[in-house]
Amino acid sequence: MVEPEIAFAELKDDMNCAEAYVKFMCQWLLDNCLEDMEFMADKFDKGCIDRLKLVASTPFIRVTYTEAVEILEDAVKNGKKFENEVKWGIDLASEHERYLTEVKFQKPVIVYNYPKDIKAFYMRLNDDLKTVAAMDVLVPKVGELIGGSQMEERYDVIQTRIKEMGLPVEPYEWYLDLRRYGTVKHAGFGLGFERMIFFATGLENIRDVIPFPRYPGRADL
């Protein structure tokens, strides 16, 4: 994972940074590795260069989790079949994410403000008390490329969230200490490095972009 953290940042800053970072990587590949990308286009995925150009040059769509679920529910009403049930409160499956990026919007999508019950206790609770300031960057072919959030900086709120999730407080005392005497707003995200290579190259199995993959019959590394 590539995991930056930004001080004095809220969720919007986090989304802006994540979008700029993905665009930069796509453009860097086009500027510095075009010969390699042409090889990949010839041998594996004819659309990989066009996909990089699209992501590098297109503003990402931003929708709330609630809006995303409504879009998916409308798709189901219109005959679209998903293997995983669509309803508010679920963690979006890869098929849902790819529908949003590949079918509905045909470009990268940032989904934000997820239900608090499916996210970690350290993500900042929103004013509606139902969602947290979390976001995922979704791209065609892969689905989720980045997951991130604004962190909860309020000591009393994070105490409550730990208890709400049924977690023991003692193992997290060190984390509470970071906020006990005040802190600043901050946000960050994690980008799956292999997922980025998978997205860029157009290979069919993410195992093929991992230097030392583990799979059935080969887990002795």
PDB file of C-alpha atoms in Angstrom:
ATOM      1  CA  MET A   1       0.000   0.000   0.000  1.00  0.00           C
ATOM      2  CA  VAL A   2       1.016   3.604  -0.638  1.00  0.00           C
ATOM      3  CA  GLU A   3      -0.315   5.517   2.380  1.00  0.00           C
ATOM      4  CA  PRO A   4       0.001   9.316   2.604  1.00  0.00           C
ATOM      5  CA  GLU A   5      -1.438  11.278   5.517  1.00  0.00           C
ATOM      6  CA  ILE A   6      -2.225  14.998   5.303  1.00  0.00           C
ATOM      7  CA  ALA A   7      -2.180  17.356   8.289  1.00  0.00           C
ATOM      8  CA  PHE A   8      -4.804  20.118   8.631  1.00  0.00           C
ATOM      9  CA  ALA A   9      -6.984  18.285   6.076  1.00  0.00           C
ATOM     10  CA  GLU A  10     -10.654  17.381   5.801  1.00  0.00           C
ATOM     11  CA  LEU A  11     -12.366  14.832   3.560  1.00  0.00           C
ATOM     12  CA  LYS A  12     -12.522  17.196   0.578  1.00  0.00           C
ATOM     13  CA  ASP A  13      -8.762  17.736   0.777  1.00  0.00           C
ATOM     14  CA  ASP A  14      -8.294  13.962   0.959  1.00  0.00           C
ATOM     15  CA  MET A  15     -10.390  13.406  -2.169  1.00  0.00           C
ATOM     16  CA  ASN A  16      -8.564  16.182  -4.028  1.00  0.00           C
ATOM     17  CA  CYS A  17      -5.180  14.672  -3.153  1.00  0.00           C
ATOM     18  CA  ALA A  18      -6.233  11.139  -4.124  1.00  0.00           C
ATOM     19  CA  GLU A  19      -7.620  12.305  -7.474  1.00  0.00           C
ATOM     20  CA  ALA A  20      -4.511  14.348  -8.261  1.00  0.00           C
ATOM     21  CA  TYR A  21      -2.264  11.437  -7.289  1.00  0.00           C
ATOM     22  CA  VAL A  22      -4.016   8.932  -9.575  1.00  0.00           C
ATOM     23  CA  LYS A  23      -4.008  11.425 -12.457  1.00  0.00           C
ATOM     24  CA  PHE A  24      -0.309  12.107 -11.927  1.00  0.00           C
ATOM     25  CA  MET A  25       0.559   8.400 -12.067  1.00  0.00           C
ATOM     26  CA  CYS A  26      -1.460   7.875 -15.238  1.00  0.00           C
ATOM     27  CA  GLN A  27       0.152  10.859 -16.948  1.00  0.00           C
ATOM     28  CA  TRP A  28       3.612   9.791 -15.756  1.00  0.00           C
ATOM     29  CA  LEU A  29       3.138   6.398 -17.381  1.00  0.00           C
ATOM     30  CA  LEU A  30       2.088   8.048 -20.631  1.00  0.00           C
ATOM     31  CA  ASP A  31       5.035  10.461 -20.554  1.00  0.00           C
ATOM     32  CA  ASN A  32       7.763   8.066 -19.419  1.00  0.00           C
ATOM     33  CA  CYS A  33       6.675   4.516 -20.241  1.00  0.00           C
ATOM     34  CA  LEU A  34       4.742   4.864 -23.491  1.00  0.00           C
ATOM     35  CA  GLU A  35       6.800   2.188 -25.231  1.00  0.00           C
ATOM     36  CA  ASP A  36       6.028  -0.256 -22.431  1.00  0.00           C
ATOM     37  CA  MET A  37       2.352   0.682 -22.536  1.00  0.00           C
ATOM     38  CA  GLU A  38       2.274   0.153 -26.300  1.00  0.00           C
ATOM     39  CA  PHE A  39       3.681  -3.335 -25.709  1.00  0.00           C
ATOM     40  CA  MET A  40       0.912  -4.022 -23.160  1.00  0.00           C
ATOM     41  CA  ALA A  41      -1.698  -2.685 -25.569  1.00  0.00           C
ATOM     42  CA  ASP A  42      -0.392  -4.947 -28.334  1.00  0.00           C
ATOM     43  CA  LYS A  43      -0.115  -8.097 -26.235  1.00  0.00           C
ATOM     44  CA  PHE A  44      -2.761  -7.848 -23.524  1.00  0.00           C
ATOM     45  CA  ASP A  45      -5.250  -4.970 -23.480  1.00  0.00           C
ATOM     46  CA  LYS A  46      -5.818  -2.771 -26.512  1.00  0.00           C
ATOM     47  CA  GLY A  47      -7.626  -0.185 -24.389  1.00  0.00           C
ATOM     48  CA  CYS A  48      -5.020   0.339 -21.676  1.00  0.00           C
ATOM     49  CA  ILE A  49      -3.501   3.532 -23.156  1.00  0.00           C
ATOM     50  CA  ASP A  50      -6.921   5.079 -23.792  1.00  0.00           C
ATOM     51  CA  ARG A  51      -7.883   4.209 -20.216  1.00  0.00           C
ATOM     52  CA  LEU A  52      -4.821   6.008 -18.860  1.00  0.00           C
ATOM     53  CA  LYS A  53      -5.559   9.048 -21.022  1.00  0.00           C
ATOM     54  CA  LEU A  54      -9.169   9.107 -19.827  1.00  0.00           C
ATOM     55  CA  VAL A  55      -8.235   9.006 -16.156  1.00  0.00           C
ATOM     56  CA  ALA A  56      -5.394  11.531 -16.536  1.00  0.00           C
ATOM     57  CA  SER A  57      -7.600  14.119 -18.226  1.00  0.00           C
ATOM     58  CA  THR A  58     -11.091  13.679 -16.757  1.00  0.00           C
ATOM     59  CA  PRO A  59     -12.495  15.180 -13.535  1.00  0.00           C
ATOM     60  CA  PHE A  60     -13.605  12.335 -11.274  1.00  0.00           C
ATOM     61  CA  ILE A  61     -17.308  12.026 -10.546  1.00  0.00           C
ATOM     62  CA  ARG A  62     -18.149  12.424  -6.834  1.00  0.00           C
ATOM     63  CA  VAL A  63     -21.262  10.864  -5.335  1.00  0.00           C
ATOM     64  CA  THR A  64     -22.257  10.108  -1.781  1.00  0.00           C
ATOM     65  CA  TYR A  65     -22.672   6.509  -0.718  1.00  0.00           C
ATOM     66  CA  THR A  66     -26.427   7.122  -0.441  1.00  0.00           C
ATOM     67  CA  GLU A  67     -26.558   8.420  -4.031  1.00  0.00           C
ATOM     68  CA  ALA A  68     -24.514   5.449  -5.220  1.00  0.00           C
ATOM     69  CA  VAL A  69     -26.925   2.985  -3.591  1.00  0.00           C
ATOM     70  CA  GLU A  70     -29.891   4.784  -5.188  1.00  0.00           C
ATOM     71  CA  ILE A  71     -28.223   4.484  -8.606  1.00  0.00           C
ATOM     72  CA  LEU A  72     -27.647   0.761  -8.061  1.00  0.00           C
ATOM     73  CA  GLU A  73     -31.219   0.241  -6.822  1.00  0.00           C
ATOM     74  CA  ASP A  74     -32.536   1.966  -9.956  1.00  0.00           C
ATOM     75  CA  ALA A  75     -30.375  -0.346 -12.066  1.00  0.00           C
ATOM     76  CA  VAL A  76     -31.888  -3.387 -10.325  1.00  0.00           C
ATOM     77  CA  LYS A  77     -35.412  -2.039 -10.942  1.00  0.00           C
ATOM     78  CA  ASN A  78     -34.512  -1.718 -14.622  1.00  0.00           C
ATOM     79  CA  GLY A  79     -33.439  -5.349 -14.874  1.00  0.00           C
ATOM     80  CA  LYS A  80     -29.764  -5.300 -13.903  1.00  0.00           C
ATOM     81  CA  LYS A  81     -28.810  -8.404 -11.920  1.00  0.00           C
ATOM     82  CA  PHE A  82     -26.133  -8.284  -9.235  1.00  0.00           C
ATOM     83  CA  GLU A  83     -24.881 -11.306  -7.314  1.00  0.00           C
ATOM     84  CA  ASN A  84     -24.791  -9.226  -4.128  1.00  0.00           C
ATOM     85  CA  GLU A  85     -27.909  -7.556  -2.734  1.00  0.00           C
ATOM     86  CA  VAL A  86     -28.136  -3.780  -3.035  1.00  0.00           C
ATOM     87  CA  LYS A  87     -29.418  -1.884  -0.005  1.00  0.00           C
ATOM     88  CA  TRP A  88     -28.302   0.994   2.201  1.00  0.00           C
ATOM     89  CA  GLY A  89     -25.802  -0.224   4.762  1.00  0.00           C
ATOM     90  CA  ILE A  90     -23.925  -2.789   2.680  1.00  0.00           C
ATOM     91  CA  ASP A  91     -20.263  -2.531   1.816  1.00  0.00           C
ATOM     92  CA  LEU A  92     -20.261  -2.089  -1.956  1.00  0.00           C
ATOM     93  CA  ALA A  93     -19.034  -5.179  -3.794  1.00  0.00           C
ATOM     94  CA  SER A  94     -16.608  -5.071  -6.727  1.00  0.00           C
ATOM     95  CA  GLU A  95     -19.491  -5.646  -9.162  1.00  0.00           C
ATOM     96  CA  HIS A  96     -21.299  -2.577  -7.769  1.00  0.00           C
ATOM     97  CA  GLU A  97     -18.158  -0.444  -7.993  1.00  0.00           C
ATOM     98  CA  ARG A  98     -17.430  -1.515 -11.562  1.00  0.00           C
ATOM     99  CA  TYR A  99     -21.024  -0.834 -12.588  1.00  0.00           C
ATOM    100  CA  LEU A 100     -20.674   2.744 -11.353  1.00  0.00           C
ATOM    101  CA  THR A 101     -17.376   3.341 -13.165  1.00  0.00           C
ATOM    102  CA  GLU A 102     -17.810   1.257 -16.313  1.00  0.00           C
ATOM    103  CA  VAL A 103     -21.534   1.486 -17.039  1.00  0.00           C
ATOM    104  CA  LYS A 104     -23.161   4.413 -15.254  1.00  0.00           C
ATOM    105  CA  PHE A 105     -20.462   7.098 -15.463  1.00  0.00           C
ATOM    106  CA  GLN A 106     -17.766   5.515 -17.679  1.00  0.00           C
ATOM    107  CA  LYS A 107     -15.051   7.358 -15.777  1.00  0.00           C
ATOM    108  CA  PRO A 108     -13.467   7.304 -12.306  1.00  0.00           C
ATOM    109  CA  VAL A 109     -15.856   7.814  -9.387  1.00  0.00           C
ATOM    110  CA  ILE A 110     -15.259   8.855  -5.784  1.00  0.00           C
ATOM    111  CA  VAL A 111     -17.888   7.528  -3.379  1.00  0.00           C
ATOM    112  CA  TYR A 112     -17.883   9.210   0.033  1.00  0.00           C
ATOM    113  CA  ASN A 113     -19.756   9.406   3.354  1.00  0.00           C
ATOM    114  CA  TYR A 114     -20.160   5.704   4.070  1.00  0.00           C
ATOM    115  CA  PRO A 115     -22.353   4.212   6.847  1.00  0.00           C
ATOM    116  CA  LYS A 116     -20.448   4.272  10.127  1.00  0.00           C
ATOM    117  CA  ASP A 117     -21.291   0.634  10.892  1.00  0.00           C
ATOM    118  CA  ILE A 118     -19.194  -0.695   7.990  1.00  0.00           C
ATOM    119  CA  LYS A 119     -16.184   1.538   8.588  1.00  0.00           C
ATOM    120  CA  ALA A 120     -13.449   1.746  11.212  1.00  0.00           C
ATOM    121  CA  PHE A 121     -13.872   3.531  14.540  1.00  0.00           C
ATOM    122  CA  TYR A 122     -11.167   6.099  13.747  1.00  0.00           C
ATOM    123  CA  MET A 123     -13.008   7.611  10.757  1.00  0.00           C
ATOM    124  CA  ARG A 124     -14.596  10.987  11.524  1.00  0.00           C
ATOM    125  CA  LEU A 125     -18.283  10.844  12.415  1.00  0.00           C
ATOM    126  CA  ASN A 126     -20.437  13.148  10.284  1.00  0.00           C
ATOM    127  CA  ASP A 127     -23.073  15.470  11.693  1.00  0.00           C
ATOM    128  CA  ASP A 128     -25.876  13.089  10.650  1.00  0.00           C
ATOM    129  CA  LEU A 129     -24.452  10.566  13.171  1.00  0.00           C
ATOM    130  CA  LYS A 130     -25.068   7.793  10.608  1.00  0.00           C
ATOM    131  CA  THR A 131     -22.138   8.196   8.245  1.00  0.00           C
ATOM    132  CA  VAL A 132     -18.412   8.808   8.460  1.00  0.00           C
ATOM    133  CA  ALA A 133     -16.110  10.964   6.344  1.00  0.00           C
ATOM    134  CA  ALA A 134     -14.707   8.052   4.353  1.00  0.00           C
ATOM    135  CA  MET A 135     -14.135   7.815   0.620  1.00  0.00           C
ATOM    136  CA  ASP A 136     -13.205   5.252  -2.029  1.00  0.00           C
ATOM    137  CA  VAL A 137     -11.766   6.033  -5.463  1.00  0.00           C
ATOM    138  CA  LEU A 138     -13.230   3.649  -8.033  1.00  0.00           C
ATOM    139  CA  VAL A 139     -11.764   3.135 -11.495  1.00  0.00           C
ATOM    140  CA  PRO A 140     -12.798   1.059 -14.530  1.00  0.00           C
ATOM    141  CA  LYS A 141     -11.629  -2.573 -14.630  1.00  0.00           C
ATOM    142  CA  VAL A 142     -10.508  -2.656 -10.990  1.00  0.00           C
ATOM    143  CA  GLY A 143     -13.239  -1.073  -8.902  1.00  0.00           C
ATOM    144  CA  GLU A 144     -11.759   0.275  -5.669  1.00  0.00           C
ATOM    145  CA  LEU A 145      -8.250   1.637  -6.190  1.00  0.00           C
ATOM    146  CA  ILE A 146      -8.020   3.865  -3.109  1.00  0.00           C
ATOM    147  CA  GLY A 147      -9.695   3.842   0.292  1.00  0.00           C
ATOM    148  CA  GLY A 148      -9.315   6.729   2.698  1.00  0.00           C
ATOM    149  CA  SER A 149     -10.933   9.015   5.230  1.00  0.00           C
ATOM    150  CA  GLN A 150     -10.700  12.019   7.466  1.00  0.00           C
ATOM    151  CA  MET A 151      -9.645  10.811  10.897  1.00  0.00           C
ATOM    152  CA  GLU A 152     -11.669  11.403  14.040  1.00  0.00           C
ATOM    153  CA  GLU A 153      -9.785  14.002  16.087  1.00  0.00           C
ATOM    154  CA  ARG A 154     -12.378  14.463  18.866  1.00  0.00           C
ATOM    155  CA  TYR A 155     -11.377  12.503  21.954  1.00  0.00           C
ATOM    156  CA  ASP A 156     -14.880  11.959  23.351  1.00  0.00           C
ATOM    157  CA  VAL A 157     -16.303  10.888  19.987  1.00  0.00           C
ATOM    158  CA  ILE A 158     -13.598   8.322  19.353  1.00  0.00           C
ATOM    159  CA  GLN A 159     -14.075   6.899  22.853  1.00  0.00           C
ATOM    160  CA  THR A 160     -17.779   6.467  22.105  1.00  0.00           C
ATOM    161  CA  ARG A 161     -17.093   4.896  18.696  1.00  0.00           C
ATOM    162  CA  ILE A 162     -14.742   2.308  20.190  1.00  0.00           C
ATOM    163  CA  LYS A 163     -17.402   1.294  22.723  1.00  0.00           C
ATOM    164  CA  GLU A 164     -20.186   1.310  20.094  1.00  0.00           C
ATOM    165  CA  MET A 165     -18.233  -1.192  18.010  1.00  0.00           C
ATOM    166  CA  GLY A 166     -17.786  -3.476  20.990  1.00  0.00           C
ATOM    167  CA  LEU A 167     -14.017  -3.101  21.049  1.00  0.00           C
ATOM    168  CA  PRO A 168     -11.953  -3.244  24.252  1.00  0.00           C
ATOM    169  CA  VAL A 169     -10.641   0.203  25.166  1.00  0.00           C
ATOM    170  CA  GLU A 170      -7.325  -0.882  26.686  1.00  0.00           C
ATOM    171  CA  PRO A 171      -5.563  -1.946  23.450  1.00  0.00           C
ATOM    172  CA  TYR A 172      -6.397   1.457  21.965  1.00  0.00           C
ATOM    173  CA  GLU A 173      -5.214   3.621  24.852  1.00  0.00           C
ATOM    174  CA  TRP A 174      -2.104   4.550  22.882  1.00  0.00           C
ATOM    175  CA  TYR A 175      -4.341   5.828  20.075  1.00  0.00           C
ATOM    176  CA  LEU A 176      -6.538   7.754  22.493  1.00  0.00           C
ATOM    177  CA  ASP A 177      -3.385   9.339  23.928  1.00  0.00           C
ATOM    178  CA  LEU A 178      -2.733  10.905  20.521  1.00  0.00           C
ATOM    179  CA  ARG A 179      -5.957  12.868  20.945  1.00  0.00           C
ATOM    180  CA  ARG A 180      -6.193  13.207  24.700  1.00  0.00           C
ATOM    181  CA  TYR A 181      -4.681  16.708  24.810  1.00  0.00           C
ATOM    182  CA  GLY A 182      -5.914  17.904  21.424  1.00  0.00           C
ATOM    183  CA  THR A 183      -4.726  17.433  17.868  1.00  0.00           C
ATOM    184  CA  VAL A 184      -5.345  18.789  14.367  1.00  0.00           C
ATOM    185  CA  LYS A 185      -7.703  17.615  11.675  1.00  0.00           C
ATOM    186  CA  HIS A 186      -6.011  15.195   9.334  1.00  0.00           C
ATOM    187  CA  ALA A 187      -6.901  12.777   6.580  1.00  0.00           C
ATOM    188  CA  GLY A 188      -5.233  10.105   4.498  1.00  0.00           C
ATOM    189  CA  PHE A 189      -5.694   7.184   2.178  1.00  0.00           C
ATOM    190  CA  GLY A 190      -4.183   3.935   1.017  1.00  0.00           C
ATOM    191  CA  LEU A 191      -3.590   3.055  -2.631  1.00  0.00           C
ATOM    192  CA  GLY A 192      -3.157  -0.590  -3.571  1.00  0.00           C
ATOM    193  CA  PHE A 193       0.090  -0.551  -5.558  1.00  0.00           C
ATOM    194  CA  GLU A 194      -0.605  -3.848  -7.330  1.00  0.00           C
ATOM    195  CA  ARG A 195      -4.120  -2.663  -8.128  1.00  0.00           C
ATOM    196  CA  MET A 196      -2.659   0.419  -9.794  1.00  0.00           C
ATOM    197  CA  ILE A 197      -0.380  -1.740 -11.962  1.00  0.00           C
ATOM    198  CA  PHE A 198      -3.305  -4.065 -12.673  1.00  0.00           C
ATOM    199  CA  PHE A 199      -5.415  -1.093 -13.756  1.00  0.00           C
ATOM    200  CA  ALA A 200      -2.642   0.371 -15.921  1.00  0.00           C
ATOM    201  CA  THR A 201      -1.554  -2.805 -17.699  1.00  0.00           C
ATOM    202  CA  GLY A 202      -4.927  -4.401 -18.339  1.00  0.00           C
ATOM    203  CA  LEU A 203      -3.782  -7.865 -17.293  1.00  0.00           C
ATOM    204  CA  GLU A 204      -6.581 -10.293 -16.505  1.00  0.00           C
ATOM    205  CA  ASN A 205      -5.453 -11.543 -13.082  1.00  0.00           C
ATOM    206  CA  ILE A 206      -4.011  -9.342 -10.361  1.00  0.00           C
ATOM    207  CA  ARG A 207      -1.750 -12.249  -9.400  1.00  0.00           C
ATOM    208  CA  ASP A 208       0.234 -11.506 -12.565  1.00  0.00           C
ATOM    209  CA  VAL A 209       1.328  -8.071 -11.310  1.00  0.00           C
ATOM    210  CA  ILE A 210       2.450  -9.242  -7.858  1.00  0.00           C
ATOM    211  CA  PRO A 211       6.196 -10.027  -7.722  1.00  0.00           C
ATOM    212  CA  PHE A 212       5.778 -13.053  -5.426  1.00  0.00           C
ATOM    213  CA  PRO A 213       2.106 -14.090  -5.519  1.00  0.00           C
ATOM    214  CA  ARG A 214       0.637 -16.695  -3.213  1.00  0.00           C
ATOM    215  CA  TYR A 215      -2.046 -18.951  -4.623  1.00  0.00           C
ATOM    216  CA  PRO A 216      -3.254 -22.567  -4.208  1.00  0.00           C
ATOM    217  CA  GLY A 217      -0.252 -24.853  -4.448  1.00  0.00           C
ATOM    218  CA  ARG A 218       2.254 -21.979  -4.120  1.00  0.00           C
ATOM    219  CA  ALA A 219       2.210 -20.480  -0.635  1.00  0.00           C
ATOM    220  CA  ASP A 220       5.655 -21.459   0.630  1.00  0.00           C
ATOM    221  CA  LEU A 221       7.357 -18.061   0.274  1.00  0.00           C
TER     222      LEU A 221
END
